[in-house]
Coordinates of C-alpha atoms in Angstrom, one line a residue:
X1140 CA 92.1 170.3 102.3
X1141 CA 90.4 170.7 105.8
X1142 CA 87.9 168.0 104.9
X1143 CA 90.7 165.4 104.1
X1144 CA 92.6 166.3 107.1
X1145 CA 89.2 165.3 109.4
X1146 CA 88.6 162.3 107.4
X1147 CA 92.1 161.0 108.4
X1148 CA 91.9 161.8 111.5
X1149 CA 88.1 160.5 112.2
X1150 CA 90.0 157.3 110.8
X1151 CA 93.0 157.4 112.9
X1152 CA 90.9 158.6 116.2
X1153 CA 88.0 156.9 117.5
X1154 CA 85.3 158.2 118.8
X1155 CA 85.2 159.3 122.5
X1156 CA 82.1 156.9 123.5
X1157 CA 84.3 154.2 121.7
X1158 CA 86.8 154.9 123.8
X1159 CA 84.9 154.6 126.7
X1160 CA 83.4 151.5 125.6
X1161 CA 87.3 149.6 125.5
X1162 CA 87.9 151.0 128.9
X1163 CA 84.9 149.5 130.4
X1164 CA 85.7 146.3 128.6
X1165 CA 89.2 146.2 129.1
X1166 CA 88.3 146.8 133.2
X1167 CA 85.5 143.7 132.7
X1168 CA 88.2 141.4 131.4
X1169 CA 91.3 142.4 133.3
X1170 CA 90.3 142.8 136.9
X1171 CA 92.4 144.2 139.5
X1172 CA 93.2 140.9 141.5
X1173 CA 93.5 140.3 145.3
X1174 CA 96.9 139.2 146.3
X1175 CA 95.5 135.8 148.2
X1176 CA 97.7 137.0 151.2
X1177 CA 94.7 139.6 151.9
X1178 CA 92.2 137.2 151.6
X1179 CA 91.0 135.3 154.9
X1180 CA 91.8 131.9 153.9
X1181 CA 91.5 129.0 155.2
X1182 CA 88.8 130.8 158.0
X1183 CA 86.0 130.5 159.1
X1184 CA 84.4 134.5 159.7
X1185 CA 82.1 134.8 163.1
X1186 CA 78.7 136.5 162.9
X1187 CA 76.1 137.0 160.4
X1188 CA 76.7 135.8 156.8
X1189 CA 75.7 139.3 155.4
X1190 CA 77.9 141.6 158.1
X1191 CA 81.0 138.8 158.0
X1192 CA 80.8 139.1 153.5
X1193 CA 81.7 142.8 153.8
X1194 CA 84.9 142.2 155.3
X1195 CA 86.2 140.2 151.6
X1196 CA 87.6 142.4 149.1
X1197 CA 85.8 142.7 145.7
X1198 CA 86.0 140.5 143.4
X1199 CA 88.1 138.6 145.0
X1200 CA 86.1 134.8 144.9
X1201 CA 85.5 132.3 142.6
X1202 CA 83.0 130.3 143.1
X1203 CA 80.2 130.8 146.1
X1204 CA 78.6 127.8 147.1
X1205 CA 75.5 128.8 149.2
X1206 CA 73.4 126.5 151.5
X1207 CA 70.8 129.1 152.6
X1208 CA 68.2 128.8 155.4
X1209 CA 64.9 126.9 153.4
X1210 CA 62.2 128.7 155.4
X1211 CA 60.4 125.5 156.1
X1212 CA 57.8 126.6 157.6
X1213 CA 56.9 123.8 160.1
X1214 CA 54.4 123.9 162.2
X1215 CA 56.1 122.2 165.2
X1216 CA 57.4 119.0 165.8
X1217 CA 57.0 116.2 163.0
X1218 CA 56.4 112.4 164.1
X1219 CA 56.5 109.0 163.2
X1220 CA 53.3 106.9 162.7
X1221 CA 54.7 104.9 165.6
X1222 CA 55.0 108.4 167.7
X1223 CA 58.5 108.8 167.6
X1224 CA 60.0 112.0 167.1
X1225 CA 61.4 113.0 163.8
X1226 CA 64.8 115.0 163.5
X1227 CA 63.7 117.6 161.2
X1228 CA 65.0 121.1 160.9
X1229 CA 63.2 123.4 163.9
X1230 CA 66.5 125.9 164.9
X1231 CA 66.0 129.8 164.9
X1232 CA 68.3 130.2 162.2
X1233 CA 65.3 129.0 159.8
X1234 CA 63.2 130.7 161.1
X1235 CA 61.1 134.2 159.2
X1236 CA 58.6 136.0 159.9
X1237 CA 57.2 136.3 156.7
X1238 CA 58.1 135.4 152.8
X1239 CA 59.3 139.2 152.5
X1240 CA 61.6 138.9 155.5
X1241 CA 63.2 136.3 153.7
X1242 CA 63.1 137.9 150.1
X1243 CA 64.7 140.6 151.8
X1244 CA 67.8 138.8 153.1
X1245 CA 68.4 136.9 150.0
X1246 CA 69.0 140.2 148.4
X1247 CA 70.8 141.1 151.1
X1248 CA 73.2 138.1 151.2
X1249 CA 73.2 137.7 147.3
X1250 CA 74.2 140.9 147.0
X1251 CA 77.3 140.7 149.2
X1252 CA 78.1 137.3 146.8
X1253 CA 77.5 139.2 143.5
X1254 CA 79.7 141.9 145.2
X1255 CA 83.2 139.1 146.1
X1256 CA 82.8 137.7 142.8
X1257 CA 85.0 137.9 140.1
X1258 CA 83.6 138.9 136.5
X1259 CA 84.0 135.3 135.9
X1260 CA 83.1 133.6 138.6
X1261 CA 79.9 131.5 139.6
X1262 CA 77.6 130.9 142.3
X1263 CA 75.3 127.9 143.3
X1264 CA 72.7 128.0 145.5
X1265 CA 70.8 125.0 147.3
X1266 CA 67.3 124.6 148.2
X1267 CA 64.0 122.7 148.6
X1268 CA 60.8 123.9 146.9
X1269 CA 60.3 125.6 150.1
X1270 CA 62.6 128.9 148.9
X1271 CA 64.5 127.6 145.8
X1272 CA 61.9 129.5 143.2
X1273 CA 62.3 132.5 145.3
X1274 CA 65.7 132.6 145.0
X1275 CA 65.7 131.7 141.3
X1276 CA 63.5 135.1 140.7
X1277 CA 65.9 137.2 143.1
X1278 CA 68.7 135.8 141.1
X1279 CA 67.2 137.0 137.7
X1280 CA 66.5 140.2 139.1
X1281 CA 70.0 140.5 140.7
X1282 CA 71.4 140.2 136.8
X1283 CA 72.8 136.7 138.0
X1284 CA 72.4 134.4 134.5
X1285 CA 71.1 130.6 135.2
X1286 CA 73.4 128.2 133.1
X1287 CA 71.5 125.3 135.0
X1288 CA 69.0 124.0 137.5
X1289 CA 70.2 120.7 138.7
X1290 CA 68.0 118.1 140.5
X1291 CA 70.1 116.1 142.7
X1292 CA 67.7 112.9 143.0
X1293 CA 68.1 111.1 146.7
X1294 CA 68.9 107.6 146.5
X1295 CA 68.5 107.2 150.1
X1296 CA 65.1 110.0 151.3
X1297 CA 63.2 110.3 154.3
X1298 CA 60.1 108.7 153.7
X1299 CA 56.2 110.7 154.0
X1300 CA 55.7 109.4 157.6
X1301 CA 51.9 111.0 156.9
X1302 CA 51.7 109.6 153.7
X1303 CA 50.2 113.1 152.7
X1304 CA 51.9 113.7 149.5
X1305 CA 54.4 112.3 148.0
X1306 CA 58.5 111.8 149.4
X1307 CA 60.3 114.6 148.7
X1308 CA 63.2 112.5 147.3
X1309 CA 65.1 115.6 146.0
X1310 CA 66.6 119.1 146.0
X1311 CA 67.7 121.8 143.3
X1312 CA 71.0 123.5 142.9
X1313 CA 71.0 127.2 141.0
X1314 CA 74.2 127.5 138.9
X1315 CA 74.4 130.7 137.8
X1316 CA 77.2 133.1 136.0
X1317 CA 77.5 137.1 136.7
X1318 CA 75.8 137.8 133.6
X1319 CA 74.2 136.5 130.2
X1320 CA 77.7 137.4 128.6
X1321 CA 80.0 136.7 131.6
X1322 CA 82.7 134.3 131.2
X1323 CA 83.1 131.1 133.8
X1324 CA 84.6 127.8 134.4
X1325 CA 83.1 124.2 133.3
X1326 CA 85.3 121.6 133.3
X1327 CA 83.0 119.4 130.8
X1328 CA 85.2 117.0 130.0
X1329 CA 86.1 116.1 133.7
X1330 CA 82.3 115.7 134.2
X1331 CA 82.0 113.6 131.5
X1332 CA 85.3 111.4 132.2
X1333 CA 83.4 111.4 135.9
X1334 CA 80.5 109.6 134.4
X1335 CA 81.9 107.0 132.0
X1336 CA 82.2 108.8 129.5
X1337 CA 78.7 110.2 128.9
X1338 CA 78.1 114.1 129.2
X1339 CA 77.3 114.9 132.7
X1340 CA 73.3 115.2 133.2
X1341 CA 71.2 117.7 135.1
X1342 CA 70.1 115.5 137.5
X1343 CA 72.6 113.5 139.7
X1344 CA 71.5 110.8 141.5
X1345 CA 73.7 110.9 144.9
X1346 CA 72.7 109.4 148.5
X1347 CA 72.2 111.5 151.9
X1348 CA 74.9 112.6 154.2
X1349 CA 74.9 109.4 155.9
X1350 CA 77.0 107.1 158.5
X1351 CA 80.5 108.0 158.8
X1352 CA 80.5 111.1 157.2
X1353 CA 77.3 112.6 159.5
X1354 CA 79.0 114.3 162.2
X1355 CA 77.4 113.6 165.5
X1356 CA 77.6 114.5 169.3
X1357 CA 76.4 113.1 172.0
X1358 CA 74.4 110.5 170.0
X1359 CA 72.1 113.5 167.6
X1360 CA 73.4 115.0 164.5
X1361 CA 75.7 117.9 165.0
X1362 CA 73.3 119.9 161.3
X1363 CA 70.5 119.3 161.0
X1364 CA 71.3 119.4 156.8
X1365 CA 74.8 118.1 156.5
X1366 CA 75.5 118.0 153.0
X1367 CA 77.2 114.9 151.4
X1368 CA 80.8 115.7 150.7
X1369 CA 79.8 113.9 147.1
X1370 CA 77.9 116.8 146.0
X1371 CA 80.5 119.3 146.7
X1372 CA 82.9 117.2 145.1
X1373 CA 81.1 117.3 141.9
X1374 CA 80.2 120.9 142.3
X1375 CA 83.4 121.7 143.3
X1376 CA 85.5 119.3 140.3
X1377 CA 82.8 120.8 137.7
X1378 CA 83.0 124.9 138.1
X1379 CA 86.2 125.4 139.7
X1380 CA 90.2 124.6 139.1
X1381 CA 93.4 124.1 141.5
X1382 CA 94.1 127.0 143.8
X1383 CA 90.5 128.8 142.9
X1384 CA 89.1 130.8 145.9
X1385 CA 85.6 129.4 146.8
X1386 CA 83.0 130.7 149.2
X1387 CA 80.1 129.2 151.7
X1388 CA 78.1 131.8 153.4
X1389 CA 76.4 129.1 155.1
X1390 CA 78.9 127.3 156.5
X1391 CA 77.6 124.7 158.7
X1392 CA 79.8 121.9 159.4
X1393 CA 82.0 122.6 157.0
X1394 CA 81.7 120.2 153.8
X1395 CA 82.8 122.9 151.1
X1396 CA 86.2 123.3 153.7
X1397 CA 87.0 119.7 153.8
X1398 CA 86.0 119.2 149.7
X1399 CA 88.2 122.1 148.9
X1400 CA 90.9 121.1 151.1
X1401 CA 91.0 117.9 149.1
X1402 CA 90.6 119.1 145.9
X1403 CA 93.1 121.5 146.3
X1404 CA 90.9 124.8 146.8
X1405 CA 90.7 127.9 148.7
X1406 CA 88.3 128.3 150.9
X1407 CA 86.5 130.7 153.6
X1408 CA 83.2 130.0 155.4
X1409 CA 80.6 132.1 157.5
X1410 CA 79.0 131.0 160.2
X1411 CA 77.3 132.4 163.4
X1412 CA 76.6 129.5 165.5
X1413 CA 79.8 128.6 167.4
X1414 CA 78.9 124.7 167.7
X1415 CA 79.0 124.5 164.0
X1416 CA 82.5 126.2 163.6
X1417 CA 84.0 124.1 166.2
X1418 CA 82.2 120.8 164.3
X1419 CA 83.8 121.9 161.0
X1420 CA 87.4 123.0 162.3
X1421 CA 87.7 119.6 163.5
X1422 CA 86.4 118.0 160.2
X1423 CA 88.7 120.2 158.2
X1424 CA 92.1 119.6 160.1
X1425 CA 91.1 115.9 159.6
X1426 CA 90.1 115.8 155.6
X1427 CA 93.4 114.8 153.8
X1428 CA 94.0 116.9 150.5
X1429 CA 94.7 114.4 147.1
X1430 CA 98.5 114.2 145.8
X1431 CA 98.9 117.0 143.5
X1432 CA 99.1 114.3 140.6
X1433 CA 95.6 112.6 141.6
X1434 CA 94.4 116.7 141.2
X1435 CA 95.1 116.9 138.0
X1436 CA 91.9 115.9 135.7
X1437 CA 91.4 114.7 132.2
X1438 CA 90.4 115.7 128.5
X1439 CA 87.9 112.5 128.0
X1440 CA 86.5 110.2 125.9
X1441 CA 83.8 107.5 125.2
X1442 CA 80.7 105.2 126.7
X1443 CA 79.2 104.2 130.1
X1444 CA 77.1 101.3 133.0
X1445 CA 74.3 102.1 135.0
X1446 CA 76.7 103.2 137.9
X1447 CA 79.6 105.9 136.4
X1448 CA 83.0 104.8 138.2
X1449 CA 82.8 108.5 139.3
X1450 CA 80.4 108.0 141.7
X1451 CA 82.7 105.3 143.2
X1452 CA 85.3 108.0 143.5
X1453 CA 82.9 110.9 144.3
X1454 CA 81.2 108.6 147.2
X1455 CA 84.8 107.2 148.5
X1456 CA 84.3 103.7 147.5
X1457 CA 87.4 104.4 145.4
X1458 CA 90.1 107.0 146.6
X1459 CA 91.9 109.3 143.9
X1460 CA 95.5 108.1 144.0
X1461 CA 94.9 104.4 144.4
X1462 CA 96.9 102.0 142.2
X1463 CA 94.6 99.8 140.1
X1464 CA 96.2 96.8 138.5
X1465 CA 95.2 95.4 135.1
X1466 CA 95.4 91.4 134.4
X1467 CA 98.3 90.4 133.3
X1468 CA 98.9 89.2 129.3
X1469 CA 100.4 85.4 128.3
X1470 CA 103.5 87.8 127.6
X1471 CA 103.3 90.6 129.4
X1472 CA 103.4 91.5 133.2
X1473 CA 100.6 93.0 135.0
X1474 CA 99.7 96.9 134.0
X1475 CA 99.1 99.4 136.9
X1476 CA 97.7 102.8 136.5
X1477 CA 96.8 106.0 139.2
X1478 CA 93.5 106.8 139.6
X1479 CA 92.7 110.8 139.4
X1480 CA 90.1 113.2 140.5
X1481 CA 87.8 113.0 137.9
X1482 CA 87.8 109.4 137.6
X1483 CA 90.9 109.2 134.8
X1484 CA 93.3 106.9 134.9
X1485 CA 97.1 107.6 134.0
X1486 CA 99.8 104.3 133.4
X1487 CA 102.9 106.3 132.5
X1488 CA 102.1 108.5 129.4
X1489 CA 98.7 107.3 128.6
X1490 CA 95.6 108.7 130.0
X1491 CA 91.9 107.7 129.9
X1492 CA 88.9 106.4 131.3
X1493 CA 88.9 102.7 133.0
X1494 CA 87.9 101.6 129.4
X1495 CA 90.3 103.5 126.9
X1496 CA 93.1 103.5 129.4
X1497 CA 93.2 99.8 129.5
X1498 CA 92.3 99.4 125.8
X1499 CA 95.4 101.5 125.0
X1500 CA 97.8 99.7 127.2
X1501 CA 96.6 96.7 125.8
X1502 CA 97.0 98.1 122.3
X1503 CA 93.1 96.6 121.6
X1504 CA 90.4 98.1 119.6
X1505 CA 88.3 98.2 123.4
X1506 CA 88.5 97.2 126.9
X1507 CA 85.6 96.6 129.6
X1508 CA 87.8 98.4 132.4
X1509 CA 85.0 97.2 134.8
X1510 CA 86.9 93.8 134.5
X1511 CA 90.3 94.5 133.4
X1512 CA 91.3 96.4 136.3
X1513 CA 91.6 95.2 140.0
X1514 CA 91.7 96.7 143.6
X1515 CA 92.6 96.1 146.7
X1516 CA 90.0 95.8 148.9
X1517 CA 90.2 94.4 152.5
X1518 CA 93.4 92.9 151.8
X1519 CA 92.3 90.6 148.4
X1520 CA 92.7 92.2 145.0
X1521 CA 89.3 92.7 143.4
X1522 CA 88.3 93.5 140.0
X1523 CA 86.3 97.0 139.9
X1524 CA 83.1 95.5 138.8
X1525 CA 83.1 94.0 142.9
X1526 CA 83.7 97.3 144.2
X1527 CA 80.5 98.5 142.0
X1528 CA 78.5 95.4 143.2
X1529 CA 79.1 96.2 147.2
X1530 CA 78.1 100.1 145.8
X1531 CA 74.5 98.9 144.5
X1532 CA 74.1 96.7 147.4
X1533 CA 74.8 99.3 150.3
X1534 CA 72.6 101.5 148.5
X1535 CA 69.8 99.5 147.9
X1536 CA 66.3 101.0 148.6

């Protein structure tokens, strides 16, 4: 009799370690969330990254997007064959005394990150081959798990003035989860919608922070390493969704505040020098966020050209919320659509890529949206495949 009663209630009870095991799980899933209110949003914290990190609640961020010091290492001022002087990065804030100084405050920094994030959130982390394989071991060590290493390819680099070794023509980005099992954000079919069509690649072929969008003063660049709001964009469209809560530690000017603020993100920034807050302020209070319906991104579909229409939209050749017009049928009038984030296009109740979009409107078996639909551009409507042309040609080698 005793026996049965302990087999039923070994079956009806479980085991205290079990128990324990739920709890743990159930506190991994079902975080404790920080009302927004007591979050600094919108803000830009003064003082060291490290110090102004503690003063965010934890797990409280979704994404951190980090643009660390490189450590470059350079031995003084670089210059042109000709003798002129080359603007290269020679500020303090680069500076280390050694390659355990810096290992030391990338655990300190990452630490404070792995700290704000959620159990489901992400961080990315930019470098040159200066510090970026550093980092990457840190990151292991940390318990951080790498979903990907992305090369983002220059299409515009700084030449080898020396011709010592060859152009460093790119960079890597870290994307990394909070653990092997951790849950996070990819928006996969918005990255492939963004490219045509095609699954997103690992190496993303963008230009420089160049012309307009390089914030100057006084006739010299305000960073020294300006990112291109392009990358962010992309970063930002990929790993993150409407009203998520992102982080730069590195603030600089301020080009993960003004992508956010576009794409409909939170955002707070740390950064010590007071030139570089003022710089991205400005920016920011300028960047004009998308309509709420140009937000709004797309479950995808099908095939792709050399040059995505994503990258028109991602390099502001083409703005999300412009009105695209399709050529007009014997019998029909001319069809319009609204161009989103991601690069979909919506006409009413049908969605799609520049292709399937028009090829559903149409009620045809395809479309070549490259030629179907047209855009304003400098008062004349154009058909997309122009707007691609002046793309290639402005970024000629």
């Amino acid at each position: 009799m005793g026996t049965v009663l302990l087999k039923e209630r070994t079956r009806s009870t479980p085991a205290p370690r079990k128990i324990a095991s739920r709890i743990r799980k159930d506190l991994v899933l079902k975080p404790v969330e920080t009302p927004k209110a007591d979050l600094p949003l919108g803000r830009i914290l003064d003082g060291d990254c490290i110090e102004a990190m503690r003063s965010i609640p934890t797990a409280s961020v979704d994404m951190v997007f980090a643009d660390p010091p490189y450590n470059l290492q350079l031995g003084g001022d670089l210059a042109r064959p000709d003798g002129s002087h080359v603007d290269a990065v020679t500020n303090d804030w680069d500076k280390f005394d050694s390659f355990g100084a810096y290992d030391r405050f990338t655990r300190a920094w990452l630490a404070e990150a792995r700290r704000v994030l959620k159990p489901n959130g992400s961080l990315w982390v930019i470098g040159s081959y200066h510090n970026i394989f550093r980092v990457g071991a840190i990151l292991q060590d940390m318990g951080f798990w790498i979903l990907n290493d992305i090369v983002w390819r220059k299409s515009n680099p700084m030449p080898n003035f020396k011709g010592t070794r060859f152009t460093n023509a790119h960079e890597t980005l870290i994307w990394c989860s909070m653990g092997e099992e951790a849950k996070y954000t990819f928006n996969y079919r918005a990255m492939k919608t963004l490219n045509d069509e095609l699954q997103m690649r690992s190496d993303w072929v963008l230009p420089i922070c160049n012309g307009a969008e390089r914030l100057k003063k006084g006739g010299s660049k305000v960073h020294p390493t300006q990112k291109p709001e392009s990358l962010l964009y992309r970063v930002m469209l990929a790993t993150t969704n409407k009203g998520d809560v992102v982080l730069d530690p590195f603030f600089g000017t301020g080009t993960t505040g003004a992508v956010a603020k576009r794409l409909g993100r939170e955002w707070i920034g740390c950064e010590r020098e007071q030139n570089y807050r003022d710089a991205a302020m400005e920016r920011i209070e300028m960047a004009l966020p998308l309509d709420e319906s140009a937000i709004s991104t797309m479950k995808s579909k099908r095939a792709a050209p050399k040059v995505p229409f994503g990258t028109l939209i991602e390099t502001g050749w083409v703005k999300p919320g412009t009105v695209l017009t399709g050529k007009k049928g014997r019998n029909r009038p001319a069809f319009t659509a609204v161009v989103r984030a991601d690069g979909s296009l919506v006409s009413d109740k049908i969605e799609g890529s520049i292709h399937s979009c028009g090829a559903q409107l149409q009620g045809a078996p395809s479309c070549n949206g490259w030629t179907f639909w047209n855009i304003e551009h400098e008062g004349q409507m154009k058909p997309l495949d122009a707007i691609r042309q002046l793309y290639l040609l402005a970024n000629e080698d």
